[in-house]
Coordinates of C-alpha atoms in Angstrom, one line a residue:
Chain N
M26 CA 152.4 99.6 46.1
W27 CA 150.4 102.7 47.1
V28 CA 148.0 100.9 48.2
I29 CA 150.0 99.1 50.8
L30 CA 151.8 102.3 51.5
R31 CA 148.5 104.5 52.2
K32 CA 147.1 101.7 54.1
D33 CA 150.4 101.3 56.6
L34 CA 150.4 104.7 57.0
A35 CA 146.5 105.2 57.8
I36 CA 147.4 102.1 60.3
E37 CA 150.1 104.5 62.1
R38 CA 147.7 107.3 62.2
R39 CA 144.9 105.8 63.8
T40 CA 147.9 103.7 66.3
G41 CA 150.8 106.0 66.3
E42 CA 152.7 102.8 67.5
I43 CA 155.4 102.6 65.1
L44 CA 156.6 106.3 65.4
S45 CA 156.1 106.7 68.9
S46 CA 158.2 103.7 70.1
L47 CA 160.7 104.6 67.4
L48 CA 160.8 107.8 69.0
L49 CA 160.4 107.2 72.3
L50 CA 163.6 104.9 72.1
A51 CA 165.6 106.7 70.2
L52 CA 165.3 109.7 72.9
L53 CA 166.5 107.3 75.5
M54 CA 169.7 106.2 73.6
V55 CA 170.3 110.0 73.0
L56 CA 169.9 110.4 77.0
V57 CA 172.1 107.5 77.7
F58 CA 174.9 108.8 75.4
A59 CA 174.6 112.4 76.7
F60 CA 174.9 111.2 80.1
T61 CA 178.1 108.5 79.6
L62 CA 180.1 110.0 77.2
E63 CA 182.7 112.9 77.3
P64 CA 181.3 116.1 76.7
E65 CA 184.7 117.2 75.0
R66 CA 184.5 113.9 72.6
L67 CA 180.1 114.9 72.1
R68 CA 181.6 117.7 69.9
D69 CA 182.5 115.9 67.3
P70 CA 180.1 116.0 64.2
G71 CA 181.8 112.5 63.1
L72 CA 180.8 110.7 66.4
L73 CA 177.4 112.8 66.3
A74 CA 177.2 110.9 62.8
G75 CA 177.6 107.6 64.6
L76 CA 175.5 107.9 67.2
L77 CA 172.6 108.9 65.3
W78 CA 173.0 105.9 62.9
A79 CA 173.0 103.4 65.8
T80 CA 170.1 105.2 67.5
L81 CA 168.4 104.7 64.4
L82 CA 169.7 101.1 64.0
F83 CA 168.5 100.0 67.0
S84 CA 165.3 102.1 67.2
S85 CA 164.4 100.9 63.6
T86 CA 164.0 97.3 64.5
L87 CA 160.8 98.0 66.4
A88 CA 159.4 99.4 63.3
F89 CA 160.1 96.5 60.9
G90 CA 159.4 94.1 63.6
R91 CA 155.7 95.8 64.4
S92 CA 155.7 96.6 60.6
V93 CA 155.2 92.7 60.1
V94 CA 153.6 91.7 63.1
L95 CA 150.4 94.4 62.0
E96 CA 150.2 91.8 58.9
R97 CA 150.6 89.0 60.3
E98 CA 148.6 89.3 63.6
A99 CA 145.0 88.5 61.6
G100 CA 146.7 87.0 59.0
A101 CA 146.1 89.8 56.6
W102 CA 149.2 88.6 54.9
T103 CA 148.0 85.6 53.3
A104 CA 145.0 88.2 52.1
L105 CA 147.7 90.0 50.3
A106 CA 149.6 87.2 48.8
M107 CA 146.1 85.8 47.4
A108 CA 145.2 89.5 45.9
P109 CA 146.2 89.8 42.1
I110 CA 149.1 92.2 42.5
D111 CA 152.5 91.9 42.0
R112 CA 154.0 90.4 45.6
G113 CA 157.3 92.6 45.0
A114 CA 154.6 95.8 45.3
V115 CA 153.6 94.2 48.5
F116 CA 157.3 94.6 49.5
L117 CA 158.0 98.4 48.2
G118 CA 154.6 99.0 49.6
K119 CA 155.9 98.3 53.3
V120 CA 159.7 99.8 52.4
A121 CA 157.9 103.0 51.6
A122 CA 155.8 103.1 54.6
N123 CA 159.1 102.3 56.7
L124 CA 161.2 104.8 55.1
V125 CA 158.5 107.4 55.7
L126 CA 158.6 106.6 59.5
L127 CA 162.1 106.2 59.7
L128 CA 163.3 109.4 57.9
G129 CA 160.7 111.2 59.9
A130 CA 162.0 110.0 62.9
A131 CA 165.7 110.9 61.5
I132 CA 164.9 114.8 61.0
L133 CA 162.9 114.7 64.6
V134 CA 166.1 112.9 66.3
L135 CA 168.9 114.7 64.6
P136 CA 168.8 118.2 66.2
V137 CA 167.4 117.0 69.4
M138 CA 170.7 115.3 69.6
A139 CA 172.9 118.1 68.3
V140 CA 171.0 120.1 71.4
L141 CA 171.4 117.3 73.8
L142 CA 174.8 116.1 72.8
G143 CA 175.8 119.9 72.6
T144 CA 177.2 119.6 69.1
R145 CA 179.1 122.9 68.0
A146 CA 177.7 122.4 64.5
L147 CA 174.6 121.5 62.6
V148 CA 174.5 122.8 58.9
P149 CA 171.9 121.5 57.3
S150 CA 173.4 120.7 53.8
A151 CA 172.3 118.6 50.8
L152 CA 174.6 116.4 51.6
L153 CA 173.5 115.6 55.1
G154 CA 169.8 115.7 53.5
L155 CA 170.7 113.1 50.8
S156 CA 172.6 111.0 53.5
L157 CA 169.8 110.6 55.5
V158 CA 167.2 109.5 52.4
L159 CA 170.0 107.0 51.0
G160 CA 171.0 105.8 54.5
T161 CA 167.0 105.4 55.5
T162 CA 166.3 103.8 52.4
G163 CA 168.5 101.1 52.6
M164 CA 167.7 100.4 56.1
A165 CA 164.3 100.2 55.6
A166 CA 164.6 97.8 52.5
A167 CA 167.2 95.3 54.3
G168 CA 164.8 96.0 57.5
T169 CA 161.7 95.1 55.9
L170 CA 163.1 92.3 53.9
G171 CA 164.5 90.5 57.3
A172 CA 161.6 91.3 59.4
A173 CA 159.5 89.4 57.0
L174 CA 161.8 86.6 56.7
A175 CA 162.4 86.5 60.4
S176 CA 158.4 86.7 61.5
R177 CA 158.2 83.2 59.4
T178 CA 160.2 81.7 63.1
R179 CA 159.1 81.6 66.2
A180 CA 162.7 83.3 67.3
R181 CA 161.7 86.3 65.3
E182 CA 162.2 88.9 67.5
V183 CA 166.1 87.5 68.1
L184 CA 166.3 86.7 65.0
L185 CA 165.4 90.2 63.0
P186 CA 168.8 92.1 64.6
I187 CA 171.1 88.9 63.7
V188 CA 169.9 88.8 60.1
T189 CA 170.1 92.9 59.5
F190 CA 172.4 94.5 61.1
P191 CA 175.4 92.4 59.6
L192 CA 173.6 93.1 56.3
L193 CA 173.4 97.1 57.0
A194 CA 177.2 97.3 58.1
P195 CA 178.5 98.1 54.9
L196 CA 175.4 100.9 54.8
L197 CA 176.6 102.1 58.3
I198 CA 179.9 102.7 57.5
A199 CA 179.3 104.8 54.2
V200 CA 176.4 106.7 55.8
V201 CA 178.3 107.7 59.1
R202 CA 180.9 109.0 56.6
T203 CA 178.5 110.8 54.7
T204 CA 176.7 112.0 57.2
A205 CA 179.4 113.4 59.4
G206 CA 180.6 115.5 56.3
G207 CA 177.0 116.5 55.7
L208 CA 177.1 118.1 59.3
V209 CA 180.3 120.2 58.9
G210 CA 179.5 121.3 54.8
T211 CA 181.9 119.2 53.2
P212 CA 181.3 119.7 49.3
L213 CA 178.8 116.6 48.4
V214 CA 181.4 115.7 45.6
A215 CA 184.2 114.8 48.4
L216 CA 182.4 112.1 49.5
R217 CA 180.9 110.6 46.1
P218 CA 182.1 107.2 46.5
W219 CA 180.5 107.2 49.5
L220 CA 177.4 107.8 48.1
V221 CA 177.9 105.6 45.3
L222 CA 177.9 102.9 47.8
L223 CA 175.0 103.9 49.5
G224 CA 172.9 104.0 46.1
S225 CA 174.0 100.7 45.2
F226 CA 173.3 99.1 48.6
D227 CA 169.9 100.3 48.2
L228 CA 169.6 99.1 44.7
V229 CA 170.7 95.8 45.6
F230 CA 168.4 95.5 48.6
L231 CA 165.1 96.8 46.9
V232 CA 166.0 94.7 43.8
V233 CA 166.6 91.6 45.5
G234 CA 163.2 92.2 48.3
W235 CA 161.3 92.7 45.1
L236 CA 162.4 89.9 43.7
T237 CA 162.3 87.5 46.4
F238 CA 159.2 88.4 47.9
D239 CA 157.0 86.3 46.2
H240 CA 158.8 83.1 48.1
V241 CA 158.8 85.4 51.5
L242 CA 154.6 85.7 51.3
E243 CA 153.9 81.7 50.6
D244 CA 154.6 78.9 53.2
Chain J
M30 CA 148.7 82.6 30.0
I31 CA 146.7 79.9 28.2
V32 CA 143.4 79.5 30.4
A33 CA 141.1 76.7 28.5
P34 CA 137.3 78.6 28.6
G35 CA 135.1 76.7 30.5
A36 CA 138.0 74.7 32.6
E37 CA 136.9 73.5 35.5
P38 CA 137.8 75.3 38.4
V39 CA 139.5 73.0 40.5
A40 CA 141.8 70.0 39.0
A41 CA 143.9 68.6 41.6
R42 CA 146.2 65.1 40.8
G43 CA 148.5 63.4 43.4
L44 CA 148.8 66.1 45.5
V45 CA 151.9 65.6 48.3
K46 CA 152.7 67.9 51.6
G47 CA 154.9 67.4 54.6
F48 CA 155.7 69.2 57.6
G49 CA 159.5 67.8 58.5
A50 CA 158.5 64.1 59.0
L51 CA 154.6 64.1 59.2
R52 CA 153.1 63.9 55.6
V53 CA 149.6 65.5 55.8
L54 CA 148.6 65.2 51.7
A55 CA 150.2 61.6 50.4
G56 CA 148.3 62.0 47.0
V57 CA 145.4 63.7 47.1
D58 CA 142.8 64.0 44.0
L59 CA 140.2 66.5 43.5
D60 CA 138.0 68.0 41.2
V61 CA 135.5 70.8 41.5
P62 CA 133.1 71.7 38.5
R63 CA 131.3 74.9 38.4
G64 CA 128.0 74.9 40.5
S65 CA 129.3 72.8 43.0
C66 CA 130.2 72.9 46.8
V67 CA 132.3 70.1 47.6
A68 CA 132.4 69.5 51.3
I69 CA 135.3 67.9 52.8
V70 CA 135.8 66.1 56.4
G71 CA 137.9 64.7 58.3
P72 CA 139.3 64.8 62.0
N73 CA 141.7 67.8 63.1
G74 CA 145.5 67.4 61.3
A75 CA 143.9 65.3 58.5
G76 CA 145.3 68.0 55.9
K77 CA 141.8 69.8 55.0
T78 CA 143.3 73.0 55.6
T79 CA 146.8 72.4 54.2
L80 CA 144.6 71.3 51.4
L81 CA 142.5 74.7 50.9
R82 CA 146.0 76.8 51.5
I83 CA 148.0 74.6 48.3
L84 CA 144.6 75.5 46.7
A85 CA 144.8 78.9 47.3
G86 CA 148.4 79.8 46.1
I87 CA 150.0 80.5 49.3
S88 CA 151.5 76.8 49.9
R89 CA 152.9 74.6 47.3
P90 CA 152.6 70.8 47.3
A91 CA 155.7 68.8 47.3
A92 CA 154.4 66.6 44.6
G93 CA 151.6 66.6 42.3
S94 CA 149.5 69.1 39.9
V95 CA 146.8 71.7 41.0
R96 CA 145.0 72.7 37.8
L97 CA 143.0 76.0 38.5
F98 CA 140.8 77.3 35.4
G99 CA 143.0 75.1 33.3
H100 CA 146.0 76.7 34.3
E101 CA 148.8 74.5 36.0
C102 CA 149.6 76.3 39.3
S103 CA 151.7 74.1 41.6
R104 CA 154.6 74.6 39.6
N105 CA 155.6 78.3 39.0
G106 CA 153.0 79.2 41.5
T107 CA 149.1 80.8 41.0
P108 CA 149.4 83.5 38.7
A109 CA 148.0 86.9 39.8
P110 CA 145.0 86.6 36.6
I111 CA 144.2 83.1 38.4
R112 CA 144.2 84.4 42.0
A113 CA 142.1 87.3 40.9
R114 CA 139.3 84.2 40.5
V115 CA 139.6 82.8 43.9
G116 CA 138.6 83.5 47.3
L117 CA 139.3 82.5 50.7
V118 CA 137.5 82.2 54.4
A119 CA 140.5 81.0 56.5
H120 CA 140.5 80.2 60.6
E121 CA 141.7 83.7 60.7
P122 CA 139.8 86.6 59.6
L123 CA 142.1 88.3 57.1
V124 CA 142.2 91.7 57.6
Y125 CA 143.8 94.3 59.6
R126 CA 142.8 94.8 63.1
D127 CA 143.6 98.3 63.6
L128 CA 141.5 99.3 60.4
P129 CA 137.8 100.2 60.4
V130 CA 135.8 97.5 59.2
R131 CA 135.0 99.9 55.6
A132 CA 138.5 100.9 55.5
N133 CA 139.2 97.1 55.6
L134 CA 137.4 96.4 52.7
E135 CA 138.3 99.2 50.9
V136 CA 141.6 98.0 51.2
F137 CA 141.1 94.6 49.7
A138 CA 138.6 96.0 47.2
S139 CA 141.3 98.1 45.8
L140 CA 143.8 95.1 44.9
Y141 CA 141.2 93.3 42.4
P142 CA 140.3 94.6 39.4
G143 CA 136.7 95.9 39.1
S144 CA 134.5 98.1 36.4
E145 CA 133.3 99.7 39.7
G146 CA 135.4 101.7 42.3
A147 CA 136.9 100.1 45.3
A148 CA 134.1 102.3 47.4
T149 CA 131.3 100.8 45.8
R150 CA 132.4 97.1 45.6
A151 CA 133.1 97.7 49.9
G152 CA 129.8 99.6 50.4
R153 CA 128.0 96.5 48.7
A154 CA 129.9 94.0 50.6
L155 CA 128.8 95.9 54.1
E156 CA 125.2 95.7 52.8
R157 CA 125.4 92.1 51.9
F158 CA 126.5 90.8 55.4
G159 CA 124.9 93.0 57.6
L160 CA 127.9 95.2 58.7
E161 CA 126.9 98.8 58.3
Q162 CA 126.1 99.6 61.9
V163 CA 129.7 98.6 62.6
A164 CA 131.1 100.0 59.5
E165 CA 133.6 102.7 61.1
R166 CA 134.2 100.3 64.0
P167 CA 138.1 99.2 64.0
A168 CA 138.1 95.2 63.4
R169 CA 140.3 94.8 66.8
A170 CA 136.6 96.1 68.7
L171 CA 134.1 93.7 66.9
S172 CA 132.4 90.8 68.3
R173 CA 133.5 87.0 67.0
G174 CA 130.2 87.2 64.9
F175 CA 131.1 90.2 63.4
L176 CA 134.9 89.4 62.7
Q177 CA 133.5 86.5 60.4
R178 CA 131.0 88.7 58.5
L179 CA 133.9 90.8 57.6
A180 CA 136.1 87.6 56.9
L181 CA 133.0 86.8 54.4
A182 CA 132.9 90.0 53.1
R183 CA 136.7 90.4 52.6
A184 CA 136.8 87.0 50.8
T185 CA 133.2 87.8 48.2
L186 CA 134.0 91.3 47.2
H187 CA 135.3 90.1 44.0
E188 CA 133.2 87.9 43.0
P189 CA 135.2 84.8 43.2
E190 CA 134.6 82.2 40.7
L191 CA 136.3 79.8 43.2
L192 CA 135.4 80.1 47.4
L193 CA 137.4 78.4 50.0
L194 CA 135.6 78.0 52.9
D195 CA 137.2 77.0 56.2
E196 CA 134.3 76.6 59.3
P197 CA 132.8 79.6 57.3
L198 CA 129.7 80.1 59.7
T199 CA 131.4 80.0 63.2
G200 CA 130.6 82.3 65.4
L201 CA 127.4 83.8 63.6
D202 CA 123.7 84.2 65.5
A203 CA 120.9 82.5 63.7
S204 CA 120.1 85.4 61.2
A205 CA 123.5 86.3 60.5
R206 CA 123.8 82.7 59.5
E207 CA 120.7 82.2 57.7
R208 CA 121.7 85.2 55.9
T209 CA 124.8 83.8 55.1
L210 CA 123.9 80.6 53.7
D211 CA 121.5 82.2 51.5
E212 CA 124.4 84.1 50.3
L213 CA 126.7 81.0 49.5
V214 CA 123.9 79.0 48.2
A215 CA 123.5 82.2 45.6
H216 CA 127.1 82.3 44.9
R217 CA 127.3 78.7 44.4
A218 CA 125.1 79.0 41.9
R219 CA 127.6 80.9 39.5
A220 CA 130.9 79.7 40.9
A221 CA 132.6 76.6 42.8
Q222 CA 133.1 76.0 46.3
I223 CA 135.1 74.0 48.9
L224 CA 134.0 73.8 52.0
V225 CA 135.6 72.4 55.5
S226 CA 133.5 72.2 58.1
H227 CA 132.7 69.7 61.0
D228 CA 129.1 71.0 61.6
A229 CA 126.7 68.6 60.0
A230 CA 124.5 71.2 59.3
D231 CA 126.6 73.6 57.4
I232 CA 127.2 70.3 55.2
A233 CA 123.7 69.8 55.0
A234 CA 122.9 73.3 54.1
L235 CA 125.9 74.1 51.7
A236 CA 127.0 70.8 50.2
T237 CA 126.8 69.0 46.8
S238 CA 129.4 66.3 47.2
V239 CA 131.0 65.2 50.3
H240 CA 134.8 63.9 50.4
G241 CA 136.4 62.6 53.6
F242 CA 140.6 62.3 54.2
R243 CA 141.6 58.8 55.1
R244 CA 145.4 58.3 55.7
G245 CA 146.3 61.7 53.4
R246 CA 144.0 60.8 51.0
L247 CA 141.0 62.4 50.0
A248 CA 137.9 59.6 49.2
R249 CA 134.3 60.4 47.5
L250 CA 131.6 59.8 50.8
S251 CA 128.7 61.1 48.9
D252 CA 128.1 62.1 45.1
R253 CA 125.1 64.2 46.0
P254 CA 123.8 66.5 48.9
V255 CA 123.4 65.0 52.5
A256 CA 120.9 65.0 55.2
E257 CA 122.2 66.5 58.5
S258 CA 121.9 62.9 60.0
D259 CA 124.1 61.4 57.0
A260 CA 126.3 64.2 57.4
R261 CA 127.1 63.2 61.0
R262 CA 127.2 59.9 60.3
L263 CA 130.2 60.2 58.3
M264 CA 132.1 62.4 59.9
R265 CA 131.6 59.9 62.7
D266 CA 133.0 57.2 60.6
L267 CA 135.8 59.0 59.9
G268 CA 136.7 60.2 63.6
A269 CA 135.9 63.6 62.6
I270 CA 133.7 64.5 64.9
S271 CA 132.5 61.9 68.2

């Protein structure tokens, strides 16, 4: 797992492709929101949370697609499938690398969003941090699995959002609530059921991906 | 996992594989003993690459059995200790195009067990295939020949006991070809190889026997090494070359 994580981050350090495209798309979406939505409504932290996760959802599709392309491009995935390692660890390594990039993007985008959209309050809190970590983990797990499955087909670019967006619906509902709570300093315990849902979602997709990646890597 | 000591590297029986309505392998039998290099010839689409992918453990047959080093691998996949003993040179280089040559080899070396560190094994592979001068260059920037050398270095850096070679000398210049042939002949002495090639010279230089694809099955064409002219004739008879 660590070899895959290190390798993916080394490639990203050299090319900067995934993070730059992720940030660029996120910024464009924030600008679109800033120009098209009513300023009064944008002051609502609940709306800011929704816009943040919508932005991350769409821009993460690029990251997941690209992270699989770099494996498929020259057939490196075949060499990974042949290596005497747990193939589930390859999945976890890819998830970890996507998580680092996605979490980095979320941390960079959130304050930019708050400034551009003129949100009144942005209180860094444990709940906000936990929401970002749990939300991006689930997104990375479901997105990495979806991208790997979609990459086996010809219509992979179309299939990736079709496969992942419905899967991510429960995560998005929960994480928007916890993030909104985190932005205004709601106590963590008040949103416990949503946090449990987020944690369960992450666990399910990490385990499913780990168990099924053996078959994903084979023809 | 029980692995019989000294078991044959490859013993495949009745392998069947198709893609949709197209049946590519229709009952392939193949034995590959240690110290041998079995050449497999046939026209495009005959099933040579499909067979290599099944033996490499990255594709499963619809029917039939594959025993690698005495272990049945076709039903539940190839277990990790057996995968550690197999290497593959494929059509694609199977590397990361955005990583430098040395980093590529270190990544793959670190996935295999070994008494020496990944950097040491990668360094030795660089030397063996004459890649030192391009060691810090990204694979994306390599010429076809250097990319092929990288593919060979990656496939052999864990000293596989079974080496699957799909057109391994493609794109190499004369001196690299000689050097690689020497490496492969030396490797054959302590392991087993399967060579898929359309090049009669490659088959003459490496193969200890020749098999050919006919209607989805493998037929033994020669039990011994063949001269280049004989290899060409065998391939012509199968329609593999004109």
